[in-house]
Amino acid sequence: MRSVELKAHFDGVAPEDAYARIGDFARYPSLVTAIRRVTVHPATRPGRLHSDWEVDFRNGVLSWSEADSFDDERRVISFTQTTGDFETFTGEWEVRTEGDGCAVLFGAKFDFGLPSLAGIIDPVAERVLRETILSVLDGLLGAGSTSTGNVRAAG
């Protein structure tokens, strides 16, 4: 399983505002051309919803559905793929107060379930995921200072 972690700092952006913008998944396709479509379904209960995603990947499209959980008090959004092209895809967004703005932390773990191709596909997927998340953050919150954090393959 591969892990991607990154952290970005945004001066002058209130953590509550950043959290609300990040949680507006339906806006993502207008921010990043690689995100073809996001369909957000009505909340099944407070703080929980489902969303369907289509994202350009190599010469095709990755698609999946995920369960999204919003913890407004902690400003954490967690997601878990329920169906789709990954064997496993989970992660979270966290927004923290930092200096005169906020820090956004993104972490995800994914596995395509193709061990024989992992050495080829996983690095490309990691790069696409990282670039897409940074583009989303730039579109939602403006240019921030970014620390890419750890990228690692886990056994």
PDB file of C-alpha atoms in Angstrom:
ATOM      1  CA  MET A   1       0.000   0.000   0.000  1.00  0.00           C
ATOM      2  CA  ARG A   2       1.302   3.447  -0.912  1.00  0.00           C
ATOM      3  CA  SER A   3       0.956   6.537   1.307  1.00  0.00           C
ATOM      4  CA  VAL A   4       0.947  10.199   0.327  1.00  0.00           C
ATOM      5  CA  GLU A   5       1.191  13.011   2.854  1.00  0.00           C
ATOM      6  CA  LEU A   6       1.502  16.714   2.323  1.00  0.00           C
ATOM      7  CA  LYS A   7       1.155  19.910   4.287  1.00  0.00           C
ATOM      8  CA  ALA A   8       0.521  23.420   2.997  1.00  0.00           C
ATOM      9  CA  HIS A   9       0.396  26.694   4.941  1.00  0.00           C
ATOM     10  CA  PHE A  10      -1.875  29.573   3.926  1.00  0.00           C
ATOM     11  CA  ASP A  11      -1.271  33.013   5.417  1.00  0.00           C
ATOM     12  CA  GLY A  12      -4.366  35.043   6.190  1.00  0.00           C
ATOM     13  CA  VAL A  13      -6.826  32.185   5.594  1.00  0.00           C
ATOM     14  CA  ALA A  14      -9.012  31.389   8.586  1.00  0.00           C
ATOM     15  CA  PRO A  15      -9.056  27.660   9.383  1.00  0.00           C
ATOM     16  CA  GLU A  16     -12.867  27.598   9.390  1.00  0.00           C
ATOM     17  CA  ASP A  17     -12.962  29.118   5.893  1.00  0.00           C
ATOM     18  CA  ALA A  18     -10.356  26.672   4.572  1.00  0.00           C
ATOM     19  CA  TYR A  19     -12.258  23.722   6.049  1.00  0.00           C
ATOM     20  CA  ALA A  20     -15.534  24.851   4.450  1.00  0.00           C
ATOM     21  CA  ARG A  21     -13.905  25.360   1.047  1.00  0.00           C
ATOM     22  CA  ILE A  22     -12.126  21.993   1.120  1.00  0.00           C
ATOM     23  CA  GLY A  23     -15.405  20.280   1.958  1.00  0.00           C
ATOM     24  CA  ASP A  24     -17.062  21.737  -1.150  1.00  0.00           C
ATOM     25  CA  PHE A  25     -16.111  18.784  -3.381  1.00  0.00           C
ATOM     26  CA  ALA A  26     -18.533  19.797  -6.133  1.00  0.00           C
ATOM     27  CA  ARG A  27     -16.258  22.789  -6.932  1.00  0.00           C
ATOM     28  CA  TYR A  28     -13.186  20.662  -7.598  1.00  0.00           C
ATOM     29  CA  PRO A  29     -13.798  20.032 -11.340  1.00  0.00           C
ATOM     30  CA  SER A  30     -13.860  23.792 -11.953  1.00  0.00           C
ATOM     31  CA  LEU A  31     -10.463  24.108 -10.264  1.00  0.00           C
ATOM     32  CA  VAL A  32      -8.521  21.225 -11.799  1.00  0.00           C
ATOM     33  CA  THR A  33      -8.914  19.880 -15.327  1.00  0.00           C
ATOM     34  CA  ALA A  34      -7.799  16.392 -14.241  1.00  0.00           C
ATOM     35  CA  ILE A  35     -10.934  16.090 -12.108  1.00  0.00           C
ATOM     36  CA  ARG A  36     -13.627  15.363 -14.634  1.00  0.00           C
ATOM     37  CA  ARG A  37     -16.619  15.032 -12.360  1.00  0.00           C
ATOM     38  CA  VAL A  38     -17.619  14.941  -8.709  1.00  0.00           C
ATOM     39  CA  THR A  39     -21.182  14.123  -7.787  1.00  0.00           C
ATOM     40  CA  VAL A  40     -22.043  14.852  -4.182  1.00  0.00           C
ATOM     41  CA  HIS A  41     -25.090  13.014  -2.915  1.00  0.00           C
ATOM     42  CA  PRO A  42     -27.316  14.462  -0.192  1.00  0.00           C
ATOM     43  CA  ALA A  43     -26.161  13.833   3.344  1.00  0.00           C
ATOM     44  CA  THR A  44     -27.371  10.535   4.747  1.00  0.00           C
ATOM     45  CA  ARG A  45     -27.051  11.968   8.250  1.00  0.00           C
ATOM     46  CA  PRO A  46     -25.348  15.007   9.736  1.00  0.00           C
ATOM     47  CA  GLY A  47     -21.642  15.061   8.940  1.00  0.00           C
ATOM     48  CA  ARG A  48     -21.800  12.179   6.444  1.00  0.00           C
ATOM     49  CA  LEU A  49     -22.264  12.089   2.722  1.00  0.00           C
ATOM     50  CA  HIS A  50     -21.316  10.074  -0.341  1.00  0.00           C
ATOM     51  CA  SER A  51     -19.555  11.313  -3.439  1.00  0.00           C
ATOM     52  CA  ASP A  52     -18.667   9.855  -6.837  1.00  0.00           C
ATOM     53  CA  TRP A  53     -15.421  10.824  -8.547  1.00  0.00           C
ATOM     54  CA  GLU A  54     -13.923  10.638 -12.055  1.00  0.00           C
ATOM     55  CA  VAL A  55     -10.289  11.696 -12.452  1.00  0.00           C
ATOM     56  CA  ASP A  56      -7.949  11.550 -15.450  1.00  0.00           C
ATOM     57  CA  PHE A  57      -5.183   9.016 -14.946  1.00  0.00           C
ATOM     58  CA  ARG A  58      -2.606   8.213 -17.602  1.00  0.00           C
ATOM     59  CA  ASN A  59      -4.581   7.388 -20.747  1.00  0.00           C
ATOM     60  CA  GLY A  60      -7.842   6.673 -18.971  1.00  0.00           C
ATOM     61  CA  VAL A  61     -10.125   7.633 -16.140  1.00  0.00           C
ATOM     62  CA  LEU A  62     -10.145   6.480 -12.525  1.00  0.00           C
ATOM     63  CA  SER A  63     -13.562   6.354 -10.949  1.00  0.00           C
ATOM     64  CA  TRP A  64     -14.726   5.572  -7.446  1.00  0.00           C
ATOM     65  CA  SER A  65     -17.396   6.284  -4.867  1.00  0.00           C
ATOM     66  CA  GLU A  66     -16.509   7.255  -1.341  1.00  0.00           C
ATOM     67  CA  ALA A  67     -18.074   7.742   2.045  1.00  0.00           C
ATOM     68  CA  ASP A  68     -17.118  11.137   3.466  1.00  0.00           C
ATOM     69  CA  SER A  69     -17.220  12.025   7.140  1.00  0.00           C
ATOM     70  CA  PHE A  70     -16.993  15.610   8.423  1.00  0.00           C
ATOM     71  CA  ASP A  71     -15.821  16.383  11.960  1.00  0.00           C
ATOM     72  CA  ASP A  72     -16.499  20.121  12.140  1.00  0.00           C
ATOM     73  CA  GLU A  73     -15.127  20.515  15.656  1.00  0.00           C
ATOM     74  CA  ARG A  74     -11.723  19.057  14.754  1.00  0.00           C
ATOM     75  CA  ARG A  75     -11.918  20.339  11.123  1.00  0.00           C
ATOM     76  CA  VAL A  76     -11.197  16.869   9.745  1.00  0.00           C
ATOM     77  CA  ILE A  77     -12.732  15.303   6.640  1.00  0.00           C
ATOM     78  CA  SER A  78     -12.178  11.552   6.284  1.00  0.00           C
ATOM     79  CA  PHE A  79     -12.927   9.496   3.203  1.00  0.00           C
ATOM     80  CA  THR A  80     -13.052   5.806   2.350  1.00  0.00           C
ATOM     81  CA  GLN A  81     -13.676   4.329  -1.066  1.00  0.00           C
ATOM     82  CA  THR A  82     -16.817   2.192  -1.088  1.00  0.00           C
ATOM     83  CA  THR A  83     -16.571   1.014  -4.724  1.00  0.00           C
ATOM     84  CA  GLY A  84     -14.266   1.771  -7.590  1.00  0.00           C
ATOM     85  CA  ASP A  85     -10.967   1.277  -9.352  1.00  0.00           C
ATOM     86  CA  PHE A  86      -8.777   1.067  -6.266  1.00  0.00           C
ATOM     87  CA  GLU A  87      -8.649  -1.994  -4.106  1.00  0.00           C
ATOM     88  CA  THR A  88      -8.185   0.397  -1.170  1.00  0.00           C
ATOM     89  CA  PHE A  89      -8.338   4.199  -1.032  1.00  0.00           C
ATOM     90  CA  THR A  90      -8.660   6.050   2.284  1.00  0.00           C
ATOM     91  CA  GLY A  91      -7.495   9.341   3.666  1.00  0.00           C
ATOM     92  CA  GLU A  92      -8.248  12.594   5.371  1.00  0.00           C
ATOM     93  CA  TRP A  93      -7.968  16.333   5.209  1.00  0.00           C
ATOM     94  CA  GLU A  94      -7.192  18.243   8.401  1.00  0.00           C
ATOM     95  CA  VAL A  95      -7.128  22.013   8.839  1.00  0.00           C
ATOM     96  CA  ARG A  96      -5.207  23.496  11.778  1.00  0.00           C
ATOM     97  CA  THR A  97      -4.631  26.996  13.041  1.00  0.00           C
ATOM     98  CA  GLU A  98      -1.057  27.975  12.256  1.00  0.00           C
ATOM     99  CA  GLY A  99       0.452  31.427  12.663  1.00  0.00           C
ATOM    100  CA  ASP A 100      -1.769  34.077  11.091  1.00  0.00           C
ATOM    101  CA  GLY A 101      -3.505  31.534   8.881  1.00  0.00           C
ATOM    102  CA  CYS A 102      -3.907  27.816   8.658  1.00  0.00           C
ATOM    103  CA  ALA A 103      -2.164  24.603   7.749  1.00  0.00           C
ATOM    104  CA  VAL A 104      -3.864  21.996   5.599  1.00  0.00           C
ATOM    105  CA  LEU A 105      -2.719  18.429   5.989  1.00  0.00           C
ATOM    106  CA  PHE A 106      -3.705  15.802   3.461  1.00  0.00           C
ATOM    107  CA  GLY A 107      -2.943  12.127   3.809  1.00  0.00           C
ATOM    108  CA  ALA A 108      -4.074   9.142   1.788  1.00  0.00           C
ATOM    109  CA  LYS A 109      -3.317   5.455   1.391  1.00  0.00           C
ATOM    110  CA  PHE A 110      -4.081   3.581  -1.781  1.00  0.00           C
ATOM    111  CA  ASP A 111      -3.593   0.207  -3.378  1.00  0.00           C
ATOM    112  CA  PHE A 112      -4.703  -0.856  -6.842  1.00  0.00           C
ATOM    113  CA  GLY A 113      -4.455  -4.536  -5.938  1.00  0.00           C
ATOM    114  CA  LEU A 114      -2.061  -5.250  -8.813  1.00  0.00           C
ATOM    115  CA  PRO A 115       1.219  -6.293  -7.156  1.00  0.00           C
ATOM    116  CA  SER A 116       2.938  -7.103 -10.442  1.00  0.00           C
ATOM    117  CA  LEU A 117       2.310  -3.547 -11.725  1.00  0.00           C
ATOM    118  CA  ALA A 118       2.703  -1.634  -8.453  1.00  0.00           C
ATOM    119  CA  GLY A 119       6.229  -0.496  -9.315  1.00  0.00           C
ATOM    120  CA  ILE A 120       4.937   1.161 -12.472  1.00  0.00           C
ATOM    121  CA  ILE A 121       1.441   2.374 -11.558  1.00  0.00           C
ATOM    122  CA  ASP A 122       1.864   3.440  -7.925  1.00  0.00           C
ATOM    123  CA  PRO A 123       4.529   6.140  -8.492  1.00  0.00           C
ATOM    124  CA  VAL A 124       2.452   7.648 -11.303  1.00  0.00           C
ATOM    125  CA  ALA A 125      -0.691   7.590  -9.142  1.00  0.00           C
ATOM    126  CA  GLU A 126       1.209   9.192  -6.256  1.00  0.00           C
ATOM    127  CA  ARG A 127       2.457  11.994  -8.526  1.00  0.00           C
ATOM    128  CA  VAL A 128      -1.002  12.601 -10.024  1.00  0.00           C
ATOM    129  CA  LEU A 129      -2.627  12.604  -6.578  1.00  0.00           C
ATOM    130  CA  ARG A 130      -0.050  15.036  -5.170  1.00  0.00           C
ATOM    131  CA  GLU A 131      -0.296  17.424  -8.147  1.00  0.00           C
ATOM    132  CA  THR A 132      -4.091  17.298  -8.111  1.00  0.00           C
ATOM    133  CA  ILE A 133      -4.356  18.016  -4.380  1.00  0.00           C
ATOM    134  CA  LEU A 134      -1.914  20.924  -4.634  1.00  0.00           C
ATOM    135  CA  SER A 135      -3.879  22.357  -7.591  1.00  0.00           C
ATOM    136  CA  VAL A 136      -7.146  22.019  -5.659  1.00  0.00           C
ATOM    137  CA  LEU A 137      -5.648  23.826  -2.671  1.00  0.00           C
ATOM    138  CA  ASP A 138      -4.246  26.561  -4.892  1.00  0.00           C
ATOM    139  CA  GLY A 139      -7.666  27.045  -6.476  1.00  0.00           C
ATOM    140  CA  LEU A 140      -9.533  27.019  -3.170  1.00  0.00           C
ATOM    141  CA  LEU A 141      -7.134  28.936  -0.937  1.00  0.00           C
ATOM    142  CA  GLY A 142      -4.539  30.650  -3.136  1.00  0.00           C
ATOM    143  CA  ALA A 143      -0.837  30.020  -3.257  1.00  0.00           C
ATOM    144  CA  GLY A 144       0.528  28.565  -0.062  1.00  0.00           C
ATOM    145  CA  SER A 145       3.882  27.334   1.095  1.00  0.00           C
ATOM    146  CA  THR A 146       4.000  23.586   0.705  1.00  0.00           C
ATOM    147  CA  SER A 147       5.843  20.790   2.369  1.00  0.00           C
ATOM    148  CA  THR A 148       5.379  17.544   0.513  1.00  0.00           C
ATOM    149  CA  GLY A 149       5.818  15.464   3.622  1.00  0.00           C
ATOM    150  CA  ASN A 150       6.431  11.768   3.330  1.00  0.00           C
ATOM    151  CA  VAL A 151       5.747   9.614   0.363  1.00  0.00           C
ATOM    152  CA  ARG A 152       6.217   5.997   1.181  1.00  0.00           C
ATOM    153  CA  ALA A 153       5.281   2.551   0.116  1.00  0.00           C
ATOM    154  CA  ALA A 154       4.049   0.488   3.010  1.00  0.00           C
ATOM    155  CA  GLY A 155       4.052  -3.269   3.104  1.00  0.00           C
TER     156      GLY A 155
END
